[in-house]
JSON list of C-alpha atoms in Angstrom, two decimals:
[
{"chain": "P", "resi": 1, "resn": "MET", "atom": "CA", "xyz": [82.24, 70.91, 90.27]},
{"chain": "P", "resi": 2, "resn": "THR", "atom": "CA", "xyz": [78.60, 70.66, 89.78]},
{"chain": "P", "resi": 3, "resn": "ILE", "atom": "CA", "xyz": [76.04, 73.11, 90.78]},
{"chain": "P", "resi": 4, "resn": "ALA", "atom": "CA", "xyz": [72.75, 71.27, 92.68]},
{"chain": "P", "resi": 5, "resn": "ARG", "atom": "CA", "xyz": [70.23, 73.34, 94.70]},
{"chain": "P", "resi": 6, "resn": "ASP", "atom": "CA", "xyz": [72.40, 76.39, 94.98]},
{"chain": "P", "resi": 7, "resn": "ARG", "atom": "CA", "xyz": [75.32, 74.29, 96.26]},
{"chain": "P", "resi": 8, "resn": "LEU", "atom": "CA", "xyz": [78.76, 74.18, 94.90]},
{"chain": "P", "resi": 9, "resn": "ARG", "atom": "CA", "xyz": [80.21, 70.86, 94.97]},
{"chain": "P", "resi": 10, "resn": "VAL", "atom": "CA", "xyz": [83.87, 71.28, 94.52]},
{"chain": "P", "resi": 11, "resn": "THR", "atom": "CA", "xyz": [86.54, 68.38, 93.93]},
{"chain": "P", "resi": 12, "resn": "ALA", "atom": "CA", "xyz": [90.36, 69.90, 93.76]},
{"chain": "P", "resi": 13, "resn": "SER", "atom": "CA", "xyz": [94.13, 69.34, 94.09]},
{"chain": "P", "resi": 14, "resn": "SER", "atom": "CA", "xyz": [94.43, 71.64, 97.07]},
{"chain": "P", "resi": 15, "resn": "PRO", "atom": "CA", "xyz": [92.77, 74.59, 98.90]},
{"chain": "P", "resi": 16, "resn": "VAL", "atom": "CA", "xyz": [93.74, 77.07, 96.30]},
{"chain": "P", "resi": 17, "resn": "ALA", "atom": "CA", "xyz": [92.60, 74.97, 93.71]},
{"chain": "P", "resi": 18, "resn": "ALA", "atom": "CA", "xyz": [89.14, 74.67, 95.22]},
{"chain": "P", "resi": 19, "resn": "ILE", "atom": "CA", "xyz": [88.81, 78.50, 95.87]},
{"chain": "P", "resi": 20, "resn": "ARG", "atom": "CA", "xyz": [89.74, 79.20, 91.88]},
{"chain": "P", "resi": 21, "resn": "GLY", "atom": "CA", "xyz": [87.48, 76.10, 90.59]},
{"chain": "P", "resi": 22, "resn": "ALA", "atom": "CA", "xyz": [84.45, 77.61, 92.76]},
{"chain": "P", "resi": 23, "resn": "ALA", "atom": "CA", "xyz": [85.82, 81.35, 91.65]},
{"chain": "P", "resi": 24, "resn": "ALA", "atom": "CA", "xyz": [85.70, 80.06, 87.97]},
{"chain": "P", "resi": 25, "resn": "ALA", "atom": "CA", "xyz": [82.14, 78.62, 88.55]},
{"chain": "P", "resi": 26, "resn": "LEU", "atom": "CA", "xyz": [80.71, 81.92, 90.02]},
{"chain": "P", "resi": 27, "resn": "THR", "atom": "CA", "xyz": [82.24, 84.11, 87.81]},
{"chain": "P", "resi": 28, "resn": "THR", "atom": "CA", "xyz": [81.13, 82.03, 84.68]},
{"chain": "P", "resi": 29, "resn": "GLN", "atom": "CA", "xyz": [77.63, 82.64, 85.93]},
{"chain": "P", "resi": 30, "resn": "GLY", "atom": "CA", "xyz": [78.24, 86.56, 86.73]},
{"chain": "P", "resi": 31, "resn": "ARG", "atom": "CA", "xyz": [78.21, 86.30, 90.51]},
{"chain": "P", "resi": 32, "resn": "LEU", "atom": "CA", "xyz": [81.92, 86.95, 91.09]},
{"chain": "P", "resi": 33, "resn": "SER", "atom": "CA", "xyz": [84.34, 89.22, 89.95]},
{"chain": "P", "resi": 34, "resn": "VAL", "atom": "CA", "xyz": [87.53, 90.29, 92.03]},
{"chain": "P", "resi": 35, "resn": "ALA", "atom": "CA", "xyz": [89.81, 92.72, 91.26]},
{"chain": "P", "resi": 36, "resn": "TRP", "atom": "CA", "xyz": [92.41, 95.78, 92.85]},
{"chain": "P", "resi": 37, "resn": "GLU", "atom": "CA", "xyz": [89.95, 97.91, 91.90]},
{"chain": "P", "resi": 38, "resn": "GLY", "atom": "CA", "xyz": [87.24, 96.18, 93.75]},
{"chain": "P", "resi": 39, "resn": "ASN", "atom": "CA", "xyz": [85.07, 93.08, 94.31]},
{"chain": "P", "resi": 40, "resn": "ARG", "atom": "CA", "xyz": [81.57, 92.26, 93.04]},
{"chain": "P", "resi": 41, "resn": "VAL", "atom": "CA", "xyz": [79.89, 89.27, 94.89]},
{"chain": "P", "resi": 42, "resn": "GLY", "atom": "CA", "xyz": [76.07, 88.64, 93.60]},
{"chain": "P", "resi": 43, "resn": "PRO", "atom": "CA", "xyz": [73.49, 86.87, 94.91]},
{"chain": "P", "resi": 44, "resn": "MET", "atom": "CA", "xyz": [74.44, 82.88, 95.64]},
{"chain": "P", "resi": 45, "resn": "THR", "atom": "CA", "xyz": [70.85, 81.71, 94.96]},
{"chain": "P", "resi": 46, "resn": "ARG", "atom": "CA", "xyz": [69.12, 80.49, 91.21]},
{"chain": "P", "resi": 47, "resn": "LEU", "atom": "CA", "xyz": [72.80, 79.34, 90.75]},
{"chain": "P", "resi": 48, "resn": "THR", "atom": "CA", "xyz": [72.64, 77.47, 87.52]},
{"chain": "P", "resi": 49, "resn": "PRO", "atom": "CA", "xyz": [72.53, 73.87, 87.52]},
{"chain": "P", "resi": 50, "resn": "GLY", "atom": "CA", "xyz": [75.22, 71.80, 86.02]},
{"chain": "P", "resi": 51, "resn": "ASP", "atom": "CA", "xyz": [78.48, 70.64, 85.75]},
{"chain": "P", "resi": 52, "resn": "SER", "atom": "CA", "xyz": [81.02, 73.68, 85.10]},
{"chain": "P", "resi": 53, "resn": "GLY", "atom": "CA", "xyz": [84.09, 71.14, 83.83]},
{"chain": "P", "resi": 54, "resn": "TRP", "atom": "CA", "xyz": [87.69, 71.09, 85.27]},
{"chain": "P", "resi": 55, "resn": "VAL", "atom": "CA", "xyz": [89.78, 74.01, 85.57]},
{"chain": "P", "resi": 56, "resn": "SER", "atom": "CA", "xyz": [93.58, 73.54, 85.61]},
{"chain": "P", "resi": 57, "resn": "SER", "atom": "CA", "xyz": [96.51, 75.81, 84.81]},
{"chain": "P", "resi": 58, "resn": "PRO", "atom": "CA", "xyz": [99.03, 74.96, 82.35]},
{"chain": "P", "resi": 59, "resn": "PHE", "atom": "CA", "xyz": [101.90, 75.95, 85.10]},
{"chain": "P", "resi": 60, "resn": "ALA", "atom": "CA", "xyz": [103.31, 73.65, 87.94]},
{"chain": "P", "resi": 61, "resn": "TYR", "atom": "CA", "xyz": [103.41, 77.18, 89.70]},
{"chain": "P", "resi": 62, "resn": "ARG", "atom": "CA", "xyz": [101.61, 80.49, 89.53]},
{"chain": "P", "resi": 63, "resn": "ALA", "atom": "CA", "xyz": [103.43, 83.19, 90.83]},
{"chain": "P", "resi": 64, "resn": "TYR", "atom": "CA", "xyz": [102.66, 86.87, 91.80]},
{"chain": "P", "resi": 65, "resn": "LEU", "atom": "CA", "xyz": [104.05, 90.30, 92.86]},
{"chain": "P", "resi": 66, "resn": "ASN", "atom": "CA", "xyz": [107.28, 91.54, 91.78]},
{"chain": "P", "resi": 67, "resn": "THR", "atom": "CA", "xyz": [110.35, 92.66, 94.27]},
{"chain": "P", "resi": 68, "resn": "CYS", "atom": "CA", "xyz": [109.48, 96.24, 93.38]},
{"chain": "P", "resi": 69, "resn": "THR", "atom": "CA", "xyz": [105.73, 95.67, 94.70]},
{"chain": "P", "resi": 70, "resn": "TYR", "atom": "CA", "xyz": [107.29, 95.79, 98.35]},
{"chain": "P", "resi": 71, "resn": "GLY", "atom": "CA", "xyz": [108.45, 99.42, 98.03]},
{"chain": "P", "resi": 72, "resn": "TYR", "atom": "CA", "xyz": [106.06, 101.31, 95.62]},
{"chain": "P", "resi": 73, "resn": "THR", "atom": "CA", "xyz": [102.91, 99.53, 97.18]},
{"chain": "P", "resi": 74, "resn": "THR", "atom": "CA", "xyz": [103.11, 97.24, 100.51]},
{"chain": "P", "resi": 75, "resn": "PRO", "atom": "CA", "xyz": [104.59, 98.77, 102.89]},
{"chain": "P", "resi": 76, "resn": "TRP", "atom": "CA", "xyz": [101.50, 100.91, 103.58]},
{"chain": "P", "resi": 77, "resn": "TRP", "atom": "CA", "xyz": [99.15, 97.52, 104.08]},
{"chain": "P", "resi": 78, "resn": "ASN", "atom": "CA", "xyz": [97.47, 97.00, 107.35]},
{"chain": "P", "resi": 79, "resn": "TRP", "atom": "CA", "xyz": [96.49, 93.20, 107.96]},
{"chain": "P", "resi": 80, "resn": "ALA", "atom": "CA", "xyz": [92.95, 94.09, 106.53]},
{"chain": "P", "resi": 81, "resn": "ARG", "atom": "CA", "xyz": [94.30, 94.69, 103.17]},
{"chain": "P", "resi": 82, "resn": "TRP", "atom": "CA", "xyz": [97.02, 91.51, 103.34]},
{"chain": "P", "resi": 83, "resn": "GLU", "atom": "CA", "xyz": [93.51, 89.65, 103.88]},
{"chain": "P", "resi": 84, "resn": "ARG", "atom": "CA", "xyz": [91.74, 90.91, 101.02]},
{"chain": "P", "resi": 85, "resn": "GLU", "atom": "CA", "xyz": [95.25, 90.30, 98.76]},
{"chain": "P", "resi": 86, "resn": "ILE", "atom": "CA", "xyz": [95.48, 86.51, 99.64]},
{"chain": "P", "resi": 87, "resn": "ASP", "atom": "CA", "xyz": [91.97, 86.14, 98.95]},
{"chain": "P", "resi": 88, "resn": "ALA", "atom": "CA", "xyz": [92.24, 87.46, 95.78]},
{"chain": "P", "resi": 89, "resn": "MET", "atom": "CA", "xyz": [95.75, 85.27, 95.11]},
{"chain": "P", "resi": 90, "resn": "ALA", "atom": "CA", "xyz": [93.74, 82.28, 95.90]},
{"chain": "P", "resi": 91, "resn": "VAL", "atom": "CA", "xyz": [90.39, 83.38, 93.93]},
{"chain": "P", "resi": 92, "resn": "HIS", "atom": "CA", "xyz": [92.82, 83.57, 90.81]},
{"chain": "P", "resi": 93, "resn": "GLY", "atom": "CA", "xyz": [95.07, 80.42, 91.88]},
{"chain": "P", "resi": 94, "resn": "VAL", "atom": "CA", "xyz": [98.07, 81.89, 92.69]},
{"chain": "P", "resi": 95, "resn": "ASP", "atom": "CA", "xyz": [100.16, 79.41, 94.83]},
{"chain": "P", "resi": 96, "resn": "MET", "atom": "CA", "xyz": [103.57, 81.14, 94.93]},
{"chain": "P", "resi": 97, "resn": "PRO", "atom": "CA", "xyz": [103.43, 84.55, 95.98]},
{"chain": "P", "resi": 98, "resn": "LEU", "atom": "CA", "xyz": [106.71, 86.51, 96.40]},
{"chain": "P", "resi": 99, "resn": "ALA", "atom": "CA", "xyz": [107.16, 86.82, 100.21]},
{"chain": "P", "resi": 100, "resn": "MET", "atom": "CA", "xyz": [109.57, 89.46, 101.38]},
{"chain": "P", "resi": 101, "resn": "GLU", "atom": "CA", "xyz": [107.58, 90.50, 104.82]},
{"chain": "P", "resi": 102, "resn": "GLY", "atom": "CA", "xyz": [110.01, 90.85, 107.76]},
{"chain": "P", "resi": 103, "resn": "GLN", "atom": "CA", "xyz": [113.25, 90.67, 105.64]},
{"chain": "P", "resi": 104, "resn": "ASP", "atom": "CA", "xyz": [114.72, 93.93, 106.97]},
{"chain": "P", "resi": 105, "resn": "TYR", "atom": "CA", "xyz": [113.63, 92.59, 110.51]},
{"chain": "P", "resi": 106, "resn": "VAL", "atom": "CA", "xyz": [116.01, 89.53, 109.64]},
{"chain": "P", "resi": 107, "resn": "TRP", "atom": "CA", "xyz": [118.62, 91.67, 108.56]},
{"chain": "P", "resi": 108, "resn": "ARG", "atom": "CA", "xyz": [118.72, 93.93, 111.40]},
{"chain": "P", "resi": 109, "resn": "LYS", "atom": "CA", "xyz": [118.53, 90.79, 113.52]},
{"chain": "P", "resi": 110, "resn": "LEU", "atom": "CA", "xyz": [121.72, 89.22, 111.93]},
{"chain": "P", "resi": 111, "resn": "TRP", "atom": "CA", "xyz": [123.86, 92.17, 111.93]},
{"chain": "P", "resi": 112, "resn": "ARG", "atom": "CA", "xyz": [123.04, 93.03, 115.52]},
{"chain": "P", "resi": 113, "resn": "GLU", "atom": "CA", "xyz": [124.49, 89.49, 116.44]},
{"chain": "P", "resi": 114, "resn": "GLN", "atom": "CA", "xyz": [127.50, 90.50, 114.36]},
{"chain": "P", "resi": 115, "resn": "GLY", "atom": "CA", "xyz": [128.00, 93.53, 116.91]},
{"chain": "P", "resi": 116, "resn": "LEU", "atom": "CA", "xyz": [126.48, 96.26, 114.79]},
{"chain": "P", "resi": 117, "resn": "SER", "atom": "CA", "xyz": [125.06, 99.65, 116.77]},
{"chain": "P", "resi": 118, "resn": "GLU", "atom": "CA", "xyz": [121.49, 100.58, 116.04]},
{"chain": "P", "resi": 119, "resn": "ALA", "atom": "CA", "xyz": [123.27, 103.72, 114.76]},
{"chain": "P", "resi": 120, "resn": "GLN", "atom": "CA", "xyz": [125.19, 101.93, 112.15]},
{"chain": "P", "resi": 121, "resn": "LEU", "atom": "CA", "xyz": [122.29, 99.67, 111.05]},
{"chain": "P", "resi": 122, "resn": "ALA", "atom": "CA", "xyz": [120.08, 103.12, 110.68]},
{"chain": "P", "resi": 123, "resn": "ALA", "atom": "CA", "xyz": [123.09, 104.52, 108.32]},
{"chain": "P", "resi": 124, "resn": "HIS", "atom": "CA", "xyz": [122.97, 101.67, 106.19]},
{"chain": "P", "resi": 125, "resn": "LEU", "atom": "CA", "xyz": [119.79, 99.94, 105.52]},
{"chain": "P", "resi": 126, "resn": "SER", "atom": "CA", "xyz": [117.04, 101.78, 104.11]},
{"chain": "P", "resi": 127, "resn": "GLY", "atom": "CA", "xyz": [113.11, 101.78, 105.43]},
{"chain": "P", "resi": 128, "resn": "SER", "atom": "CA", "xyz": [110.56, 99.25, 104.57]},
{"chain": "P", "resi": 129, "resn": "ALA", "atom": "CA", "xyz": [109.58, 101.23, 101.01]},
{"chain": "P", "resi": 130, "resn": "PHE", "atom": "CA", "xyz": [113.37, 101.26, 99.71]},
{"chain": "P", "resi": 131, "resn": "LEU", "atom": "CA", "xyz": [113.57, 97.46, 100.97]},
{"chain": "P", "resi": 132, "resn": "PRO", "atom": "CA", "xyz": [113.39, 96.58, 97.00]},
{"chain": "P", "resi": 133, "resn": "TRP", "atom": "CA", "xyz": [116.44, 98.98, 96.10]},
{"chain": "P", "resi": 134, "resn": "GLN", "atom": "CA", "xyz": [118.45, 98.05, 99.26]},
{"chain": "P", "resi": 135, "resn": "ARG", "atom": "CA", "xyz": [118.10, 94.33, 98.15]},
{"chain": "P", "resi": 136, "resn": "MET", "atom": "CA", "xyz": [119.39, 95.23, 94.85]},
{"chain": "P", "resi": 137, "resn": "GLY", "atom": "CA", "xyz": [122.36, 97.17, 95.86]},
{"chain": "P", "resi": 138, "resn": "ASN", "atom": "CA", "xyz": [121.37, 100.53, 94.27]},
{"chain": "P", "resi": 139, "resn": "ILE", "atom": "CA", "xyz": [121.05, 102.84, 97.02]},
{"chain": "P", "resi": 140, "resn": "GLU", "atom": "CA", "xyz": [123.53, 105.40, 97.83]},
{"chain": "P", "resi": 141, "resn": "GLY", "atom": "CA", "xyz": [123.33, 107.68, 100.80]}
]
């Protein structure tokens, strides 16, 4: 990645890698910080010219999130919050996030096709906030 005349030039192996590389260069110059606590984006003028070097990961995949995140945190996110999280994942080089969105929909559709009623499903399946515990099989009552 090179910087010349306040422009970043990024060569990367994937879109996520390009964002990760650009973020690394901007972070090194104190222009970018992306965290759950909030984002800070500085002015993109008077960037220090030069070659920031190659940004690489020792991992084939960079995973993110865990099953319980889908009970404690994400059930209350709207699309704007998800967009922010997706951007943050790219900035940090995440290319394999755990994705459980819609799993309860798939389960309900499957069991309806097998003849279960809405009342039977409601008696057995948890709400979105309890999806991790439903999946782990440790909900009683």
